[in-house]
Tab-separated table of C-alpha atoms and ligand atoms in Angstrom:
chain	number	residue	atom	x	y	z
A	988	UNK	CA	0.000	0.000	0.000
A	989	UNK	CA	1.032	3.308	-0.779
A	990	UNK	CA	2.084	5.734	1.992
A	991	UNK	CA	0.179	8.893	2.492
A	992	UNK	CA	1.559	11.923	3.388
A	993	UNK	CA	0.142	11.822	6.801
A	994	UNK	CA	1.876	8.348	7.605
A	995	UNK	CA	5.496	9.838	7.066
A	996	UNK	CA	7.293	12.183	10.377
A	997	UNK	CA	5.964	15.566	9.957
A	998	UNK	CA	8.645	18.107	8.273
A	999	UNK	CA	9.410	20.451	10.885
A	1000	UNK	CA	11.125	23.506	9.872
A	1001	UNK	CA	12.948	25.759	13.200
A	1002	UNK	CA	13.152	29.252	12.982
A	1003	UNK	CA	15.536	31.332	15.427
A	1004	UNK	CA	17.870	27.541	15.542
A	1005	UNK	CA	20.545	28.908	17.325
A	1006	UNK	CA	18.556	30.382	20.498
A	1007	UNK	CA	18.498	28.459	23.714
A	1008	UNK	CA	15.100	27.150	22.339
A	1009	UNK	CA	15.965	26.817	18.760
A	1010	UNK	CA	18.840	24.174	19.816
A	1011	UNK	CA	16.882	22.328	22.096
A	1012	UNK	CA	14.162	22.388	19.410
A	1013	UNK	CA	17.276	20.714	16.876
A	1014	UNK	CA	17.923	17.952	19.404
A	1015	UNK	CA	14.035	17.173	20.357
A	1016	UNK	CA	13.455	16.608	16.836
A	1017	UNK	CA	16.425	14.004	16.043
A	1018	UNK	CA	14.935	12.146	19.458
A	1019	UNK	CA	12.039	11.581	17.629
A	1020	UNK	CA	10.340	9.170	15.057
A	1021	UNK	CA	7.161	10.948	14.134
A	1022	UNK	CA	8.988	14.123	12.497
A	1023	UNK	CA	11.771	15.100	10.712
A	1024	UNK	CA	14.350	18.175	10.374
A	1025	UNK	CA	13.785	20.177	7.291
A	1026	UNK	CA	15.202	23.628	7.940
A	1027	UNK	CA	17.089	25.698	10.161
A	1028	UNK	CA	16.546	29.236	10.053
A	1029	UNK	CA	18.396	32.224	11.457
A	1030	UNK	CA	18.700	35.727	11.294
A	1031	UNK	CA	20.309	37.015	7.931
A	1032	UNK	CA	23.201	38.290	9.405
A	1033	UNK	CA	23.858	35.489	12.441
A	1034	UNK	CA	27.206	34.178	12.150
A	1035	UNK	CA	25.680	30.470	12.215
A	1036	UNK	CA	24.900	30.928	8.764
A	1037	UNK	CA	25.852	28.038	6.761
A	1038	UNK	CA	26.908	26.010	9.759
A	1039	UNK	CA	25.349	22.120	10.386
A	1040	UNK	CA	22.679	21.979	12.882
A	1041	UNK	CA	23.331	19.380	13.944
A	1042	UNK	CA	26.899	20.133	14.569
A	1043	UNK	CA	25.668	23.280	16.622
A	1044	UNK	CA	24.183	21.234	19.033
A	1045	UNK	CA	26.090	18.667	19.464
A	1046	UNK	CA	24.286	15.728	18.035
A	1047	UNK	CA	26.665	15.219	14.711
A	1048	UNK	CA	26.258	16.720	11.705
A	1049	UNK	CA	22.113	16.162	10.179
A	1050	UNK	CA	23.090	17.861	6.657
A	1051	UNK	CA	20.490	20.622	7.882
A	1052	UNK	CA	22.203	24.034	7.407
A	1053	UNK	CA	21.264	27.277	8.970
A	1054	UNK	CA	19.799	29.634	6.226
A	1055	UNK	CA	18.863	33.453	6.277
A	1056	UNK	CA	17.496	34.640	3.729
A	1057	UNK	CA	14.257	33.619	2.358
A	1058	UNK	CA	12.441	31.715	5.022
A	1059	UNK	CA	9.422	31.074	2.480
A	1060	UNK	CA	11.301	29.032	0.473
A	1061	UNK	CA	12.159	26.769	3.192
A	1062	UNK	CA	8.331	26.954	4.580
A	1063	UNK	CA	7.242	25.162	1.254
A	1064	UNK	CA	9.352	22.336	1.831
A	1065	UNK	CA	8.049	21.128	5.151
A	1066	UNK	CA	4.539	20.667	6.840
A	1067	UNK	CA	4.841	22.943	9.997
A	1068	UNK	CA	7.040	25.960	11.512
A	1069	UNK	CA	8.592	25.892	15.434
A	1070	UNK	CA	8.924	29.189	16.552
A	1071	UNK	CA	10.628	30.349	19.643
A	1072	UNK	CA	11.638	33.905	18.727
A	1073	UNK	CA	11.084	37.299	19.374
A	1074	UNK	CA	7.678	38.937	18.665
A	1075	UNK	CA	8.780	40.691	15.431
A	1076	UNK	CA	10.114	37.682	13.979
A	1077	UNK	CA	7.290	35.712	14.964
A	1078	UNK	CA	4.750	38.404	13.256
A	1079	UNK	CA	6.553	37.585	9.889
A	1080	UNK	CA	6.864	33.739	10.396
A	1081	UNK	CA	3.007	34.210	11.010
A	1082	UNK	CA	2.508	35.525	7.728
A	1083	UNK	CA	4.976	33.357	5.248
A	1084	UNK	CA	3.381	30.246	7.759
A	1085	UNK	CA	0.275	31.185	6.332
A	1086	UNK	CA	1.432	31.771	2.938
A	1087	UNK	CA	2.943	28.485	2.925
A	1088	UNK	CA	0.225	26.887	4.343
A	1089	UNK	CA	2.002	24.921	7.007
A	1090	UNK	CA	1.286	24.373	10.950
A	1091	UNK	CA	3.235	27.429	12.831
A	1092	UNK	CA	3.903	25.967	16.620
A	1093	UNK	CA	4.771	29.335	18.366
A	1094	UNK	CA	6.085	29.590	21.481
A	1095	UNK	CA	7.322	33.388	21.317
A	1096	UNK	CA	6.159	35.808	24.164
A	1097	UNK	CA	5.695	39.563	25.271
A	1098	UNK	CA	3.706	39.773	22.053
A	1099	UNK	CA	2.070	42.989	21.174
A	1100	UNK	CA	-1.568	43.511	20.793
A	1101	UNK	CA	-0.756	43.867	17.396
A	1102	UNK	CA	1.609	41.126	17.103
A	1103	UNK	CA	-1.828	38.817	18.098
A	1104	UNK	CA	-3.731	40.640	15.950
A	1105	UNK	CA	-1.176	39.552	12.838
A	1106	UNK	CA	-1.371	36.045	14.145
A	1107	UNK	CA	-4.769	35.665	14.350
A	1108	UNK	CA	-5.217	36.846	11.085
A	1109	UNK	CA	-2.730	34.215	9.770
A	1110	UNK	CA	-4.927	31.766	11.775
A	1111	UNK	CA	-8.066	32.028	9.149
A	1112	UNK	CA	-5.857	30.302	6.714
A	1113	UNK	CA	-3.462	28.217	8.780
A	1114	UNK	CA	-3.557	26.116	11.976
A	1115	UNK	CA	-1.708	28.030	14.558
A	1116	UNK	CA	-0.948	26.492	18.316
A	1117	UNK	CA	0.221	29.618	20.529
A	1118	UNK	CA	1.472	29.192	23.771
A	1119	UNK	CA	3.544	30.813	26.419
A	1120	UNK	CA	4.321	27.759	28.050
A	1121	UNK	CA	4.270	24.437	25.670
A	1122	UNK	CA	4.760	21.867	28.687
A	1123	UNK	CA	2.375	19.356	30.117
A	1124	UNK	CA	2.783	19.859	33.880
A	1125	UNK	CA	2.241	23.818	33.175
A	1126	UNK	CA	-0.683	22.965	31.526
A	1127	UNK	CA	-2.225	21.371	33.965
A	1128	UNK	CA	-1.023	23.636	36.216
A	1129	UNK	CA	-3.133	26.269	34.696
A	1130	UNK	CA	-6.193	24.041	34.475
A	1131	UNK	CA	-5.678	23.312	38.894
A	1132	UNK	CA	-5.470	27.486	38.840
A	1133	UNK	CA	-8.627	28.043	36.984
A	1134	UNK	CA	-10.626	25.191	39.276
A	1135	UNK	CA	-9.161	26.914	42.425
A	1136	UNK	CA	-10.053	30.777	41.276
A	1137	UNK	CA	-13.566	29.642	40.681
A	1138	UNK	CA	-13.442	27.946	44.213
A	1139	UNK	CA	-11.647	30.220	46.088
A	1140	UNK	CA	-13.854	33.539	45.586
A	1141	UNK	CA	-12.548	36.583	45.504
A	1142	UNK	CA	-13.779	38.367	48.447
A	1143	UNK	CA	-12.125	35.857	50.814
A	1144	UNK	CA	-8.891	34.780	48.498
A	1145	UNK	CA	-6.236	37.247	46.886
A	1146	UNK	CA	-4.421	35.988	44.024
A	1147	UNK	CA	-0.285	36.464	43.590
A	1148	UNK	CA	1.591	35.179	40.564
A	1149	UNK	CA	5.391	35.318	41.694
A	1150	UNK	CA	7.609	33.747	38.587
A	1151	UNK	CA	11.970	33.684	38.579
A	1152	UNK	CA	13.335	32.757	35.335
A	1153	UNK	CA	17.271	33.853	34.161
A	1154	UNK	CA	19.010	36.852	33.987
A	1155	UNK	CA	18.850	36.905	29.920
A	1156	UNK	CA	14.593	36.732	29.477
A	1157	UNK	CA	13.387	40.163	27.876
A	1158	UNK	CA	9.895	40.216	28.883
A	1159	UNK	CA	8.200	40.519	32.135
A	1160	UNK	CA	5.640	39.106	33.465
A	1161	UNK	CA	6.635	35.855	31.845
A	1162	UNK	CA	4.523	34.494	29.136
A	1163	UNK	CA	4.012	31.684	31.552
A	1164	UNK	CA	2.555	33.788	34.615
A	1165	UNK	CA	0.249	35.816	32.408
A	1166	UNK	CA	-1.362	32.256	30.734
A	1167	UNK	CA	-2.127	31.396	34.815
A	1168	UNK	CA	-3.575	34.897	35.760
A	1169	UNK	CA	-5.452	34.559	32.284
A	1170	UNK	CA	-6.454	30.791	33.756
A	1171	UNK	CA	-7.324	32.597	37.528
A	1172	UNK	CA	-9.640	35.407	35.595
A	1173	UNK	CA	-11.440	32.861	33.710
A	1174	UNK	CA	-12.224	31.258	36.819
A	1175	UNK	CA	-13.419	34.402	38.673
A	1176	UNK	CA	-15.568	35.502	35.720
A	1177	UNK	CA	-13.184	38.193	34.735
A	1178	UNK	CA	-11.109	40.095	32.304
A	1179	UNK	CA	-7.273	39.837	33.427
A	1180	UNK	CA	-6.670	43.020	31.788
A	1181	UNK	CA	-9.207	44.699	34.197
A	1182	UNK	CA	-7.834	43.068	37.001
A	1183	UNK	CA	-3.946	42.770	36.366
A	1184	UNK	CA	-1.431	45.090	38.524
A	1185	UNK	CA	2.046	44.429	37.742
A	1186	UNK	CA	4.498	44.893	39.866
A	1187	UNK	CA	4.407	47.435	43.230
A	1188	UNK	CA	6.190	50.000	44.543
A	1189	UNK	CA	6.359	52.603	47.014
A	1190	UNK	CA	2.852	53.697	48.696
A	1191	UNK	CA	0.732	51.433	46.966
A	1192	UNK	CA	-2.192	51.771	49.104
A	1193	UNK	CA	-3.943	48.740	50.633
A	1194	UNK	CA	-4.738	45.587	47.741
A	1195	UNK	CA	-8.102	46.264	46.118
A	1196	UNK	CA	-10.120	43.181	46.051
A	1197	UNK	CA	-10.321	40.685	43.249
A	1198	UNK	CA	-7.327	41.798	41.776
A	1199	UNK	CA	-4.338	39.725	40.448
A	1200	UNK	CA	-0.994	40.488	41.254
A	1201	UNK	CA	1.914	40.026	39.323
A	1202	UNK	CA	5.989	39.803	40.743
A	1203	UNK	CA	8.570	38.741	38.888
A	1204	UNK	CA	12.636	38.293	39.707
A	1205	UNK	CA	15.292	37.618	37.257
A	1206	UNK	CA	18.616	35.958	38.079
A	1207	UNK	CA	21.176	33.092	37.098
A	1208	UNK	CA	20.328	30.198	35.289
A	1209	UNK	CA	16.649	29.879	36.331
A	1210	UNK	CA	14.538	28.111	33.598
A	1211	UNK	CA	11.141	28.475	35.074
A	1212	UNK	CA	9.433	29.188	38.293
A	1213	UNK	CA	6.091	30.175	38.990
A	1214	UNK	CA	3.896	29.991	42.191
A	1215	UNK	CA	0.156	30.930	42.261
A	1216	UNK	CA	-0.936	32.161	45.340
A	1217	UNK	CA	-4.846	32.226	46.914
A	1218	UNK	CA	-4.017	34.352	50.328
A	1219	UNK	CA	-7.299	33.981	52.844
A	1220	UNK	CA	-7.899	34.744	56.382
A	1221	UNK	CA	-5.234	32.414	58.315
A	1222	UNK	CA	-4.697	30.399	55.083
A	1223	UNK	CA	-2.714	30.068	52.082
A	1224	UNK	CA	-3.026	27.452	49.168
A	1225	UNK	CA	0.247	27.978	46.752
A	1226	UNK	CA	-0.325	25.940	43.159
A	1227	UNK	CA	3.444	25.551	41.782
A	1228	UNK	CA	5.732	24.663	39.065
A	1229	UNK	CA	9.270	24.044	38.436
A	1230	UNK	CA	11.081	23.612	35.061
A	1231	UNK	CA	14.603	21.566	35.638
A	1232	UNK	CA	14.862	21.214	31.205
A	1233	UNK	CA	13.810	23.421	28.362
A	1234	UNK	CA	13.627	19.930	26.997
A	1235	UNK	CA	9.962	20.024	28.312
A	1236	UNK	CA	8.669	23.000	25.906
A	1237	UNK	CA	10.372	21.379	22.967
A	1238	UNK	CA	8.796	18.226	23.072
A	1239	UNK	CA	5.749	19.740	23.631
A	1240	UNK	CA	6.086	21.981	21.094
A	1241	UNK	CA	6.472	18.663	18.996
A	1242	UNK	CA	2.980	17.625	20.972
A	1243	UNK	CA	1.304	20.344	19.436
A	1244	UNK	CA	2.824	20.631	15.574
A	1245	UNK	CA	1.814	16.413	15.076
A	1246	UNK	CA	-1.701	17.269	16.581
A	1247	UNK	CA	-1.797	20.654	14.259
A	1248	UNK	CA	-1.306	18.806	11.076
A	1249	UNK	CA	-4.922	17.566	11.006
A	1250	UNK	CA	-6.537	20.463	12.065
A	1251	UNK	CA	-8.718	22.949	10.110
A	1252	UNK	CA	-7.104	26.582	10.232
A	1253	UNK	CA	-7.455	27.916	13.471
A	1254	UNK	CA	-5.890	29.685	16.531
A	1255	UNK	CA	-5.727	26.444	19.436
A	1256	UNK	CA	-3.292	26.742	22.430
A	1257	UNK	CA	-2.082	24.222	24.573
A	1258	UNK	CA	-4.589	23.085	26.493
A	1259	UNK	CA	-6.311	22.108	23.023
A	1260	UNK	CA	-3.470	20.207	22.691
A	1261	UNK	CA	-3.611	18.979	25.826
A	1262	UNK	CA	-7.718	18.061	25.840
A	1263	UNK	CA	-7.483	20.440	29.247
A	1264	UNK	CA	-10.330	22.679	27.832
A	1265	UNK	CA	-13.198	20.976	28.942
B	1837	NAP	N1	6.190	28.919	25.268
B	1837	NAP	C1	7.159	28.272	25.930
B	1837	NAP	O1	6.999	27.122	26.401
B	1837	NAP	C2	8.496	28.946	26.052
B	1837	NAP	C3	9.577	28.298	26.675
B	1837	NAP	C4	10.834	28.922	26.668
B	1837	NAP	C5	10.980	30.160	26.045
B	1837	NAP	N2	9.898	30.768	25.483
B	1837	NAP	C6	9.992	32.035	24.740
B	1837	NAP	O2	10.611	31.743	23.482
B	1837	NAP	C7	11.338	32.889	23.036
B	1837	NAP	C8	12.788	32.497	22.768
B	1837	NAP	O3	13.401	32.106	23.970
B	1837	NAP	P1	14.932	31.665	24.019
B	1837	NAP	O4	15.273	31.522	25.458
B	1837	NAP	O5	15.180	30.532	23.091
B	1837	NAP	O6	15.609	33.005	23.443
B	1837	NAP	P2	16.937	33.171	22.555
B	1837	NAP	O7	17.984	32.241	23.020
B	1837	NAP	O8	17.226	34.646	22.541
B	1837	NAP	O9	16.475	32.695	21.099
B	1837	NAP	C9	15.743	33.500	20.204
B	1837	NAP	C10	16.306	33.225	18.831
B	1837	NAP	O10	15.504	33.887	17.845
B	1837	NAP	C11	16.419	34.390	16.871
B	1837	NAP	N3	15.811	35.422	16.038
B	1837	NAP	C12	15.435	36.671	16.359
B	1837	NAP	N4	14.942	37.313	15.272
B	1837	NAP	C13	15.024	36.443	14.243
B	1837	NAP	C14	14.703	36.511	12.848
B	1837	NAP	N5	14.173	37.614	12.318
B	1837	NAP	N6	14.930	35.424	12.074
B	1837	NAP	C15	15.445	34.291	12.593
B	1837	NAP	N7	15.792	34.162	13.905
B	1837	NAP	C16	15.575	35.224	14.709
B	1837	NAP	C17	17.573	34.917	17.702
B	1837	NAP	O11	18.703	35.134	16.871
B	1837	NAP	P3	19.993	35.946	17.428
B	1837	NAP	O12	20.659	34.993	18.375
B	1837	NAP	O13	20.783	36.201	16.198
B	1837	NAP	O14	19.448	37.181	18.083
B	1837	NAP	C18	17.742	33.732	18.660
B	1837	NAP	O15	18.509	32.714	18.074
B	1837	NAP	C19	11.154	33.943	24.142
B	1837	NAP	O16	10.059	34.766	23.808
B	1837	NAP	C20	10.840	33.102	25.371
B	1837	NAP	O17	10.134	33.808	26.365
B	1837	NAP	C21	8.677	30.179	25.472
C-alpha cells in the first residue's frame, strides 16, 4: 500500500535555531520518530549561517544548514514551523506560515496587541498552536489554577503570581505567569486586563479586592518558576511549578505541531493540545 503523506514524520522547519530554544528544538526533533528536520533558520546576518545543525548542538552533523534569507522558500518544503523567537520575527513567520500553508507551533512571548492581531489573522488560513508555556505539567497547572479561582472567591482569596526565570529573558511578566492569571480570571468571571497590577512599589495603598498580582525576579540560570498564590484569612493554598529542562517545551512543542497537522485553520493553544479545555 502506498504511503500517504500523513503516515510519514511531519517536516518540521525551526526558525531562530541557534537560540536556547531553537537548539533544544534541533535535538528534540532528532529524538524523535514521528517528524523530521527540514530547515534551520536564522537571522540574515547570524554568524551560524551556513553552519550544520546538527553540529551546533552537538548531536553530529544532520546535513540541515542554517539559512537566512528567504524563510518562504524553506516553509514550502516542510509541513509545519517551530517558533521560539522574538515577537517581530514571529509576526513575519506568522505571515509566510500562512502563505505556505504549514502548521506554525509558536512559542514566542511579550507579544504585542498587534503582534496577536497579525497572528490571528494568519490563523483564518493556517492552523496556529500559541502558547507561552508548551509543557504538560504547566498545563495542567493552569487548568488546577482556573478550578481553584472559581473555588476560592474573591472576596475571601487574593491571588499572587510570583515567577523567577534567568538573567537573559526580555519580557516581564513571563509568558508563563500571564497564561495562569489569564487561567485565575477565567475562573473568577473576569477580564485579566481589568484586574492585572504588575508589579508594586512605594505607597501602593492597601490591595483592592479581586485583583491579580503580578511579581517577577530575574537571576542566574533559572529556567522556570512560577507559584500561584490564593491568600485567605489564616490560610494560604500555593499551586506551583518548576522547570529543571527546556527539553519540556520542545517536546511539547512537537505535541502540538503532530496534533496541528490535522486540524482545520485555526488559533488552538495548549490546552487544546492537551484536551485540558473541557
Ligand atoms: N512557550 C514556551 O513554552 C516557552 C519556553 C521557553 C521560552 N519561550 C519564549 O521563546 C522565546 C525564545 O526564547 P529563548 O530563550 O530561546 O531566546 P533566545 O535564546 O534569545 O532565542 C531566540 C532566537 O531567535 C532568533 N531570532 C530573532 N529574530 C530572528 C529573525 N528575524 N529570524 C530568525 N531568527 C531570529 C535569535 O537570533 P539571534 O541569536 O541572532 O538574536 C535567537 O537565536 C522567548 O520569547 C521566550 O520567552 C517560550
Amino acid at each position: 500500500m502506498n504511503k500517504t503523506a500523513k503516515d510519514r514524520p511531519m517536516r518540521l522547519v525551526v526558525v531562530g535555531a541557534n537560540g536556547r530554544m531553537g537548539r533544544e528544538l534541533i535535538r528534540a526533533i532528532a529524538a524523535s520518530n514521528n517528524v523530521q528536520l527540514v530547515g534551520a533558520v536564522a537571522r540574515p546576518d547570524s554568524a551560524w549561517i551556513g553552519h550544520d545543525s546538527g553540529e551546533m548542538v552537538g548531536i553530529g552533523g544532520n546535513g540541515i544548514t542554517l539559512v537566512g534569507e528567504d524563510p518562504l522558500s524553506v516553509f514550502l518544503q516542510a509541513d509545519g514551523v517551530v517558533d521560539f523567537t522574538t515577537p517581530a520575527a514571529t509576526s513575519v513567520f506568522a505571515s509566510l506560515a500562512a502563505q505556505a500553508g504549514i502548521v506554525h507551533i509558536i512559542g514566542t512571548t511579550g507579544l504585542s496587541a498587534h503582534d496577536e492581531e497579525t497572528i490571528r489573522a494568519a490563523s483564518s488560513r493556517t492552523a496556529i498552536v500559541k502558547s507561552g508555556n508548551m509543557s504538560l505539567g504547566v498545563n495542567l497547572l493552569a487548568a488546577l489554577v482556573k478550578q481553584a479561582a472559581q473555588r476560592l472567591r474573591a472576596q475571601d482569596f487574593d491571588i499572587e503570581i510570583v515567577e523567577m526565570h534567568h538573567r537573559r529573558k526580555l519580557d516581564a511578566p513571563s509568558g508563563t505567569a500571564l497564561l495562569l492569571g489569564e487561567e485565575a480570571a477565567k475562573g473568577r468571571g473576569v477580564v485579566l486586563d481589568d484586574v492585572s497590577v504588575r508589579g508594586r512599589d512605594g505607597i501602593t495603598g492597601k490591595r483592592a479586592s479581586g485583583t491579580i498580582g503580578f511579581a517577577s525576579l530575574r537571576g542566574g540560570t533559572v529556567v522556570g518558576e512560577h507559584q500561584v498564590i490564593f491568600a485567605g484569612e489564616g490560610e494560604r493554598l500555593i499551586l506551583s511549578h518548576s522547570a529543571e529542562h527546556r527539553y519540556i517545551y520542545a517536546s511539547g512543542a512537537i505535541k502540538a505541531a503532530l496534533w496541528a497537522r490535522s486540524r482545520p485553520p485555526g488559533l488552538y493553544s495548549m490546552l487544546d493540545v492537551l484536551d485540558f479545555n473541557h
